[in-house]
Amino acid sequence: MSSAITDEMTAALPTVVREIEQFVASEGWNRPARMFALVDTTELLEAEPDLEEQLNTQSPLTPVAQDELPSQDLGEALAGISWPERVLGCALVQEIVVLPPEAEQELPEEGSAAQEAAAEHPERREARIVAGVLRSGTQTCVLRLRNKSPEQDSDDAAESFDGDPETEEGELVEDSALAPNLLNALHATFEE
């Protein structure tokens, strides 16, 4: 039986999402999309007491990394996910390209053509978005802009990453409505 989502868990969601972003940032850029299940810390410790040293026992929610998502259609992958009752929420980490609003208006309508145009746009910025939701409907997002130039060769970037996210990480933006379509897709993973 799963515990109920408490006010403390709801309040902790933004902090947990920021912690996930920091964890993923420590691995560098150019990573595939990843999912995290959000579970009740107390229940996890009751089931796995040996994890106590590895967990933030002060947080009511613990993120649990899942297998990497397929690199094909993310929407299709999310549509195939459903969670057991003990999973109280989930978070998705994805690297994206961000454009200024005026550049977005110039993009082609068709999906793959729009992606290609965005990837080649001179004003593009690489970013990492982490979207998190709880079964109760609570949601939040953080977006980390990358400092390094998108023109930098991705192999060079991976080789030069020294494990310190501060050298590559730029501005952090937090907003519960940054990625409405992604948030809706995450909420849908809890629908029966």
XYZ file of C-alpha atoms in Angstrom:
192
model
C 0.000 0.000 0.000
C 1.380 3.388 -0.955
C 1.526 6.281 1.442
C -0.522 9.367 0.750
C 1.122 12.428 -0.724
C 1.626 14.805 2.184
C 1.927 18.590 2.217
C 5.595 18.056 3.100
C 6.091 15.997 -0.078
C 4.329 18.611 -2.184
C 6.539 21.331 -0.726
C 9.666 19.210 -1.324
C 9.056 18.623 -5.057
C 10.931 21.739 -6.300
C 13.937 20.895 -4.127
C 13.978 17.278 -5.320
C 13.790 18.405 -8.966
C 16.742 20.780 -8.415
C 18.691 17.929 -6.762
C 18.011 15.708 -9.779
C 19.305 18.468 -12.066
C 22.488 18.771 -9.978
C 22.987 14.997 -9.983
C 22.617 14.789 -13.768
C 24.818 17.872 -14.227
C 27.647 16.048 -12.458
C 27.674 13.590 -15.389
C 28.132 16.337 -17.983
C 26.210 17.153 -21.144
C 25.178 15.185 -24.230
C 23.238 12.578 -22.258
C 20.045 10.760 -23.227
C 16.709 11.506 -21.574
C 16.299 9.890 -18.143
C 13.377 9.157 -15.872
C 13.329 9.140 -12.102
C 10.605 7.591 -9.963
C 9.795 9.633 -6.838
C 9.110 7.477 -3.803
C 8.380 7.970 -0.118
C 11.769 8.077 1.649
C 10.394 6.471 4.813
C 8.866 3.552 2.885
C 12.071 3.080 0.889
C 14.158 2.935 4.068
C 11.747 0.441 5.636
C 12.119 -1.795 2.579
C 15.876 -1.175 2.087
C 17.487 -0.106 5.401
C 20.996 -0.528 3.939
C 20.368 2.569 1.765
C 20.247 4.949 4.736
C 23.841 6.137 4.202
C 23.099 6.961 0.547
C 19.816 8.821 0.975
C 18.841 12.265 2.153
C 16.738 11.053 5.048
C 15.584 14.636 5.708
C 13.692 14.701 2.398
C 10.238 13.092 2.265
C 10.821 12.122 -1.398
C 13.664 10.140 -2.906
C 14.366 10.045 -6.645
C 15.183 6.597 -8.024
C 16.904 6.540 -11.429
C 15.224 4.373 -14.060
C 16.622 2.825 -17.225
C 17.444 5.271 -20.019
C 14.578 6.073 -22.323
C 14.812 5.064 -25.963
C 16.295 7.813 -28.110
C 13.425 7.675 -30.607
C 10.119 9.425 -29.959
C 10.004 10.622 -26.350
C 6.229 11.082 -26.458
C 5.779 7.481 -27.551
C 8.111 6.271 -24.784
C 6.203 8.249 -22.136
C 2.871 6.947 -23.431
C 4.090 3.418 -22.658
C 4.974 4.146 -19.025
C 2.762 3.378 -16.056
C 3.844 3.376 -12.448
C 3.075 1.056 -9.539
C 1.098 2.566 -6.686
C 4.147 3.048 -4.452
C 5.619 5.555 -6.959
C 4.262 8.937 -5.873
C 5.668 10.979 -8.737
C 8.230 11.081 -11.487
C 10.736 13.398 -13.095
C 12.176 13.503 -16.592
C 15.530 15.008 -17.557
C 15.989 16.000 -21.192
C 18.482 18.120 -23.093
C 16.825 20.607 -25.419
C 17.572 23.556 -27.680
C 16.184 26.940 -26.609
C 15.568 29.762 -29.070
C 14.579 33.403 -28.571
C 10.787 33.885 -28.998
C 11.149 35.676 -32.345
C 13.233 32.769 -33.707
C 10.607 30.228 -32.568
C 7.965 32.044 -34.623
C 10.078 31.548 -37.755
C 10.321 27.746 -37.372
C 8.592 25.456 -39.884
C 5.330 23.813 -38.765
C 6.470 20.217 -39.390
C 8.164 18.538 -36.392
C 11.400 17.166 -37.862
C 11.947 20.256 -40.038
C 11.417 22.456 -36.958
C 13.934 20.402 -34.967
C 16.537 20.683 -37.729
C 15.989 24.431 -38.075
C 16.271 24.923 -34.299
C 19.477 22.848 -34.107
C 21.078 24.981 -36.826
C 19.811 28.389 -35.667
C 22.665 30.806 -34.808
C 20.901 32.056 -31.648
C 20.202 28.612 -30.190
C 21.218 27.714 -26.648
C 21.556 24.240 -25.286
C 19.682 23.562 -22.077
C 18.720 20.771 -19.713
C 15.147 20.638 -18.485
C 13.960 18.630 -15.518
C 10.184 18.306 -15.190
C 8.691 16.694 -12.106
C 5.126 15.785 -11.156
C 3.318 14.130 -8.270
C 0.204 11.968 -8.524
C -1.662 14.732 -6.707
C -1.192 17.082 -9.680
C 1.669 19.147 -8.260
C 4.312 19.946 -10.858
C 7.512 21.916 -11.322
C 10.308 22.436 -13.853
C 13.855 23.695 -13.817
C 15.791 24.685 -16.914
C 19.582 24.956 -16.894
C 21.116 26.900 -19.771
C 24.536 25.736 -20.934
C 27.354 28.269 -20.832
C 29.500 26.726 -23.531
C 28.918 27.565 -27.154
C 26.724 25.117 -29.100
C 29.379 25.215 -31.840
C 31.788 23.331 -29.561
C 32.256 19.804 -30.827
C 30.246 17.421 -28.625
C 33.137 14.916 -28.444
C 35.471 17.673 -27.244
C 32.869 18.758 -24.694
C 32.522 15.229 -23.308
C 36.312 14.801 -23.103
C 36.904 18.205 -21.508
C 34.215 17.828 -18.826
C 36.024 17.786 -15.495
C 33.087 16.732 -13.331
C 32.479 20.264 -12.059
C 29.085 21.390 -13.392
C 29.822 24.997 -12.392
C 32.268 25.318 -15.309
C 29.600 24.451 -17.875
C 26.381 25.399 -16.181
C 24.633 28.689 -16.815
C 21.490 30.300 -15.556
C 18.904 28.189 -13.746
C 15.250 29.050 -14.391
C 12.488 27.525 -12.269
C 8.830 27.677 -13.235
C 5.980 25.233 -12.738
C 4.778 25.822 -16.311
C 7.992 25.829 -18.382
C 7.099 22.751 -20.408
C 3.302 22.242 -20.377
C 3.264 19.435 -22.967
C 5.993 17.525 -21.148
C 4.271 18.004 -17.789
C 0.985 16.764 -19.263
C 2.753 13.681 -20.650
C 4.280 12.970 -17.225
C 0.898 13.356 -15.498
C -0.542 10.914 -18.049
C 1.855 8.198 -16.831
C -0.248 8.084 -13.631
C -3.638 7.816 -15.354
C -5.307 4.434 -15.351
